[in-house]
PDB file of C-alpha atoms in Angstrom:
ATOM      1  CA  MET C   1     154.669  94.713  66.265  1.00  0.00           C
ATOM      2  CA  LYS C   2     157.732  96.470  64.968  1.00  0.00           C
ATOM      3  CA  ARG C   3     157.511 100.254  64.787  1.00  0.00           C
ATOM      4  CA  SER C   4     157.944 100.703  61.026  1.00  0.00           C
ATOM      5  CA  ASN C   5     155.188  98.166  60.363  1.00  0.00           C
ATOM      6  CA  ALA C   6     152.829  99.831  62.868  1.00  0.00           C
ATOM      7  CA  ILE C   7     153.422 103.213  61.236  1.00  0.00           C
ATOM      8  CA  ALA C   8     152.868 101.738  57.745  1.00  0.00           C
ATOM      9  CA  ASN C   9     149.534 100.255  58.885  1.00  0.00           C
ATOM     10  CA  ALA C  10     148.456 103.582  60.405  1.00  0.00           C
ATOM     11  CA  LEU C  11     149.431 105.415  57.215  1.00  0.00           C
ATOM     12  CA  ARG C  12     147.400 102.919  55.168  1.00  0.00           C
ATOM     13  CA  THR C  13     144.343 103.760  57.320  1.00  0.00           C
ATOM     14  CA  LEU C  14     145.027 107.487  56.999  1.00  0.00           C
ATOM     15  CA  LEU C  15     145.419 107.382  53.227  1.00  0.00           C
ATOM     16  CA  ASP C  16     142.428 105.124  52.618  1.00  0.00           C
ATOM     17  CA  ALA C  17     140.179 107.376  54.702  1.00  0.00           C
ATOM     18  CA  SER C  18     141.290 110.840  53.651  1.00  0.00           C
ATOM     19  CA  TRP C  19     143.632 110.782  50.656  1.00  0.00           C
ATOM     20  CA  PRO C  20     142.823 107.765  48.490  1.00  0.00           C
ATOM     21  CA  SER C  21     145.992 107.657  46.492  1.00  0.00           C
ATOM     22  CA  PRO C  22     147.292 105.761  43.552  1.00  0.00           C
ATOM     23  CA  ASP C  23     148.293 102.299  44.637  1.00  0.00           C
ATOM     24  CA  ALA C  24     150.834 102.842  47.377  1.00  0.00           C
ATOM     25  CA  THR C  25     151.078  99.161  48.357  1.00  0.00           C
ATOM     26  CA  GLU C  26     154.733  98.882  47.341  1.00  0.00           C
ATOM     27  CA  GLU C  27     155.772 102.014  49.251  1.00  0.00           C
ATOM     28  CA  LEU C  28     153.817 100.933  52.346  1.00  0.00           C
ATOM     29  CA  ALA C  29     155.425  97.456  52.217  1.00  0.00           C
ATOM     30  CA  LYS C  30     158.911  98.991  52.023  1.00  0.00           C
ATOM     31  CA  LEU C  31     158.081 101.338  54.883  1.00  0.00           C
ATOM     32  CA  GLY C  32     156.810  98.442  56.995  1.00  0.00           C
ATOM     33  CA  ALA C  33     159.905  96.370  56.281  1.00  0.00           C
ATOM     34  CA  ALA C  34     162.392  99.151  57.054  1.00  0.00           C
ATOM     35  CA  GLU C  35     165.142  97.922  59.370  1.00  0.00           C
ATOM     36  CA  SER C  36     167.019 101.171  59.915  1.00  0.00           C
ATOM     37  CA  GLU C  37     166.076 104.797  60.480  1.00  0.00           C
ATOM     38  CA  ASP C  38     167.620 105.762  57.117  1.00  0.00           C
ATOM     39  CA  THR C  39     165.662 103.076  55.249  1.00  0.00           C
ATOM     40  CA  PHE C  40     162.495 104.124  57.084  1.00  0.00           C
ATOM     41  CA  ARG C  41     162.927 107.807  56.206  1.00  0.00           C
ATOM     42  CA  ALA C  42     163.659 107.021  52.550  1.00  0.00           C
ATOM     43  CA  ALA C  43     160.565 104.805  52.296  1.00  0.00           C
ATOM     44  CA  ALA C  44     158.372 107.401  54.040  1.00  0.00           C
ATOM     45  CA  ARG C  45     159.696 110.132  51.734  1.00  0.00           C
ATOM     46  CA  ARG C  46     158.845 108.049  48.638  1.00  0.00           C
ATOM     47  CA  LEU C  47     155.371 107.294  49.985  1.00  0.00           C
ATOM     48  CA  PHE C  48     154.615 110.937  50.793  1.00  0.00           C
ATOM     49  CA  LEU C  49     155.915 112.131  47.422  1.00  0.00           C
ATOM     50  CA  LYS C  50     153.756 109.573  45.581  1.00  0.00           C
ATOM     51  CA  VAL C  51     150.640 110.773  47.407  1.00  0.00           C
ATOM     52  CA  GLN C  52     151.572 114.403  46.807  1.00  0.00           C
ATOM     53  CA  VAL C  53     151.599 113.846  43.056  1.00  0.00           C
ATOM     54  CA  ARG C  54     147.841 113.310  43.292  1.00  0.00           C
ATOM     55  CA  PHE C  55     147.207 115.647  46.245  1.00  0.00           C
ATOM     56  CA  PRO C  56     149.899 118.357  45.986  1.00  0.00           C
ATOM     57  CA  ASP C  57     148.717 120.406  48.966  1.00  0.00           C
ATOM     58  CA  THR C  58     148.854 117.606  51.533  1.00  0.00           C
ATOM     59  CA  HIS C  59     151.054 117.801  54.607  1.00  0.00           C
ATOM     60  CA  PHE C  60     151.975 114.584  56.448  1.00  0.00           C
ATOM     61  CA  TRP C  61     153.800 113.960  59.711  1.00  0.00           C
ATOM     62  CA  ILE C  62     154.687 111.247  62.188  1.00  0.00           C
ATOM     63  CA  LYS C  63     154.830 111.941  65.943  1.00  0.00           C
ATOM     64  CA  ASN C  64     155.842 109.896  68.959  1.00  0.00           C
ATOM     65  CA  GLU C  65     153.738 109.376  72.105  1.00  0.00           C
ATOM     66  CA  GLN C  66     154.845 112.776  73.475  1.00  0.00           C
ATOM     67  CA  SER C  67     153.687 114.410  70.221  1.00  0.00           C
ATOM     68  CA  HIS C  68     157.267 115.216  69.219  1.00  0.00           C
ATOM     69  CA  PHE C  69     157.709 115.333  65.472  1.00  0.00           C
ATOM     70  CA  LEU C  70     159.664 112.362  64.127  1.00  0.00           C
ATOM     71  CA  PHE C  71     159.276 112.866  60.394  1.00  0.00           C
ATOM     72  CA  GLY C  72     157.237 114.796  57.865  1.00  0.00           C
ATOM     73  CA  CYS C  73     156.884 115.378  54.172  1.00  0.00           C
ATOM     74  CA  PRO C  74     158.591 118.347  52.480  1.00  0.00           C
ATOM     75  CA  ASN C  75     155.335 120.356  52.513  1.00  0.00           C
ATOM     76  CA  PHE C  76     155.076 119.922  56.274  1.00  0.00           C
ATOM     77  CA  VAL C  77     158.693 120.917  56.859  1.00  0.00           C
ATOM     78  CA  ALA C  78     158.197 124.019  54.693  1.00  0.00           C
ATOM     79  CA  ALA C  79     154.984 124.989  56.530  1.00  0.00           C
ATOM     80  CA  SER C  80     156.825 124.765  59.855  1.00  0.00           C
ATOM     81  CA  THR C  81     159.341 127.390  58.605  1.00  0.00           C
ATOM     82  CA  LEU C  82     162.054 125.348  60.350  1.00  0.00           C
ATOM     83  CA  ASP C  83     164.730 123.168  58.844  1.00  0.00           C
ATOM     84  CA  ALA C  84     164.142 119.416  59.135  1.00  0.00           C
ATOM     85  CA  GLY C  85     166.944 118.983  61.666  1.00  0.00           C
ATOM     86  CA  THR C  86     165.301 121.462  64.039  1.00  0.00           C
ATOM     87  CA  LEU C  87     161.749 120.235  63.435  1.00  0.00           C
ATOM     88  CA  PHE C  88     162.672 116.611  64.148  1.00  0.00           C
ATOM     89  CA  SER C  89     164.887 117.353  67.156  1.00  0.00           C
ATOM     90  CA  GLY C  90     162.232 116.669  69.797  1.00  0.00           C
ATOM     91  CA  ILE C  91     159.864 119.615  69.490  1.00  0.00           C
ATOM     92  CA  ASN C  92     156.086 119.611  69.212  1.00  0.00           C
ATOM     93  CA  ASP C  93     153.216 121.893  68.211  1.00  0.00           C
ATOM     94  CA  VAL C  94     153.621 124.255  71.169  1.00  0.00           C
ATOM     95  CA  ASP C  95     157.205 125.202  70.324  1.00  0.00           C
ATOM     96  CA  PRO C  96     157.158 129.004  69.841  1.00  0.00           C
ATOM     97  CA  ARG C  97     159.209 128.722  66.634  1.00  0.00           C
ATOM     98  CA  ILE C  98     156.344 126.957  64.836  1.00  0.00           C
ATOM     99  CA  PRO C  99     153.854 129.274  63.112  1.00  0.00           C
ATOM    100  CA  TRP C 100     150.805 127.393  64.420  1.00  0.00           C
ATOM    101  CA  THR C 101     151.908 127.368  68.068  1.00  0.00           C
ATOM    102  CA  ARG C 102     148.761 129.343  68.971  1.00  0.00           C
ATOM    103  CA  GLN C 103     146.674 126.206  68.323  1.00  0.00           C
ATOM    104  CA  GLY C 104     149.396 123.840  69.559  1.00  0.00           C
ATOM    105  CA  VAL C 105     147.655 122.951  72.813  1.00  0.00           C
ATOM    106  CA  LEU C 106     144.556 121.884  70.872  1.00  0.00           C
ATOM    107  CA  TYR C 107     146.645 119.717  68.539  1.00  0.00           C
ATOM    108  CA  LEU C 108     148.394 118.054  71.480  1.00  0.00           C
ATOM    109  CA  ARG C 109     145.033 117.380  73.121  1.00  0.00           C
ATOM    110  CA  ASP C 110     143.833 115.682  69.922  1.00  0.00           C
ATOM    111  CA  ASP C 111     147.003 113.574  69.795  1.00  0.00           C
ATOM    112  CA  LYS C 112     146.444 112.406  73.388  1.00  0.00           C
ATOM    113  CA  GLU C 113     142.796 111.589  72.665  1.00  0.00           C
ATOM    114  CA  VAL C 114     143.703 109.583  69.565  1.00  0.00           C
ATOM    115  CA  LEU C 115     146.384 107.661  71.472  1.00  0.00           C
ATOM    116  CA  ARG C 116     144.173 107.085  74.531  1.00  0.00           C
ATOM    117  CA  SER C 117     141.164 105.885  72.547  1.00  0.00           C
ATOM    118  CA  GLY C 118     143.103 104.001  69.886  1.00  0.00           C
ATOM    119  CA  ALA C 119     140.627 105.415  67.369  1.00  0.00           C
ATOM    120  CA  PRO C 120     141.481 107.662  64.424  1.00  0.00           C
ATOM    121  CA  LYS C 121     140.089 111.174  64.072  1.00  0.00           C
ATOM    122  CA  LEU C 122     139.343 111.588  60.393  1.00  0.00           C
ATOM    123  CA  ASN C 123     138.503 114.624  58.271  1.00  0.00           C
ATOM    124  CA  ILE C 124     138.185 117.061  61.147  1.00  0.00           C
ATOM    125  CA  VAL C 125     138.109 120.767  60.453  1.00  0.00           C
ATOM    126  CA  GLU C 126     140.678 122.827  62.316  1.00  0.00           C
ATOM    127  CA  ARG C 127     141.592 126.480  62.363  1.00  0.00           C
ATOM    128  CA  GLN C 128     145.216 127.473  62.118  1.00  0.00           C
ATOM    129  CA  ASP C 129     146.525 130.980  62.649  1.00  0.00           C
ATOM    130  CA  ARG C 130     149.797 131.693  60.909  1.00  0.00           C
ATOM    131  CA  ASP C 131     151.505 134.520  59.126  1.00  0.00           C
ATOM    132  CA  GLY C 132     148.891 136.980  60.400  1.00  0.00           C
ATOM    133  CA  ARG C 133     146.011 135.108  58.792  1.00  0.00           C
ATOM    134  CA  THR C 134     143.664 132.224  59.486  1.00  0.00           C
ATOM    135  CA  VAL C 135     143.653 129.102  57.351  1.00  0.00           C
ATOM    136  CA  TRP C 136     141.266 126.168  57.595  1.00  0.00           C
ATOM    137  CA  LEU C 137     142.530 122.606  57.573  1.00  0.00           C
ATOM    138  CA  ARG C 138     140.977 119.215  56.932  1.00  0.00           C
ATOM    139  CA  THR C 139     143.004 117.033  59.275  1.00  0.00           C
ATOM    140  CA  SER C 140     143.166 113.318  60.012  1.00  0.00           C
ATOM    141  CA  LYS C 141     145.156 111.546  62.740  1.00  0.00           C
ATOM    142  CA  VAL C 142     145.644 107.814  63.251  1.00  0.00           C
ATOM    143  CA  PRO C 143     147.340 106.134  66.228  1.00  0.00           C
ATOM    144  CA  PHE C 144     150.005 103.460  66.017  1.00  0.00           C
ATOM    145  CA  ARG C 145     151.186 101.078  68.700  1.00  0.00           C
ATOM    146  CA  SER C 146     154.425  99.161  68.502  1.00  0.00           C
ATOM    147  CA  ASP C 147     157.149  97.468  70.504  1.00  0.00           C
ATOM    148  CA  GLY C 148     159.328 100.491  69.676  1.00  0.00           C
ATOM    149  CA  GLY C 149     156.849 103.062  70.983  1.00  0.00           C
ATOM    150  CA  ASP C 150     153.464 104.543  70.243  1.00  0.00           C
ATOM    151  CA  GLY C 151     152.495 107.666  68.362  1.00  0.00           C
ATOM    152  CA  THR C 152     150.343 109.171  65.663  1.00  0.00           C
ATOM    153  CA  VAL C 153     150.504 109.733  61.957  1.00  0.00           C
ATOM    154  CA  GLY C 154     148.594 112.611  60.517  1.00  0.00           C
ATOM    155  CA  GLY C 155     147.943 114.763  57.569  1.00  0.00           C
ATOM    156  CA  PHE C 156     146.147 117.905  56.579  1.00  0.00           C
ATOM    157  CA  ASP C 157     145.299 119.937  53.572  1.00  0.00           C
ATOM    158  CA  ILE C 158     144.306 123.570  53.470  1.00  0.00           C
ATOM    159  CA  ILE C 159     140.673 124.086  52.568  1.00  0.00           C
ATOM    160  CA  SER C 160     138.515 127.114  51.915  1.00  0.00           C
ATOM    161  CA  ALA C 161     136.268 128.633  54.569  1.00  0.00           C
ATOM    162  CA  GLN C 162     133.292 127.367  52.516  1.00  0.00           C
ATOM    163  CA  ASP C 163     134.669 123.824  52.559  1.00  0.00           C
ATOM    164  CA  ALA C 164     135.303 124.097  56.303  1.00  0.00           C
ATOM    165  CA  TRP C 165     131.684 125.067  56.881  1.00  0.00           C
ATOM    166  CA  ARG C 166     130.386 122.275  54.574  1.00  0.00           C
ATOM    167  CA  ILE C 167     132.560 119.551  56.125  1.00  0.00           C
ATOM    168  CA  SER C 168     131.620 120.649  59.650  1.00  0.00           C
ATOM    169  CA  ARG C 169     127.924 120.589  58.752  1.00  0.00           C
ATOM    170  CA  GLU C 170     128.170 117.169  57.120  1.00  0.00           C
ATOM    171  CA  SER C 171     129.969 115.686  60.133  1.00  0.00           C
ATOM    172  CA  ARG C 172     127.285 117.022  62.502  1.00  0.00           C
ATOM    173  CA  GLU C 173     124.541 115.526  60.319  1.00  0.00           C
ATOM    174  CA  SER C 174     126.087 112.052  60.152  1.00  0.00           C
TER     175      SER C 174
END
């Protein structure tokens, strides 16, 4: 399967499970059909912006099999405090320039588990320390496999401590 199509399918799973958006079929089809890196990035940008109209606090990214960031939405780039060129230059969550590097090892472990198992991790609650404070995230990660390489797509939104406790409780009960 070609890489852009594999990523589009993984994003469809991610969105359906965690951020049911307005119909994004057209954007996903364009993403899947992308033949060049520029076309792919433009289609991904349009898709992420469409979802962010409904869910403005979402942060989406795409990583390769080494968990290096390949692409992300504007919210994700802003949260990283890096410019897009630096963020997508082959770094990952343990890079000391990223505000959440303290939890980076945990994020990389999740990426490896998702890739190894081939199964998504959906609506997990994660802690993130940044800017001298703790924030709680509802995170989902979905693997993709393609002829052009494997990786993960993911997204998170910041939730309240109360929501973190409720989501954690509900996942233990199910």
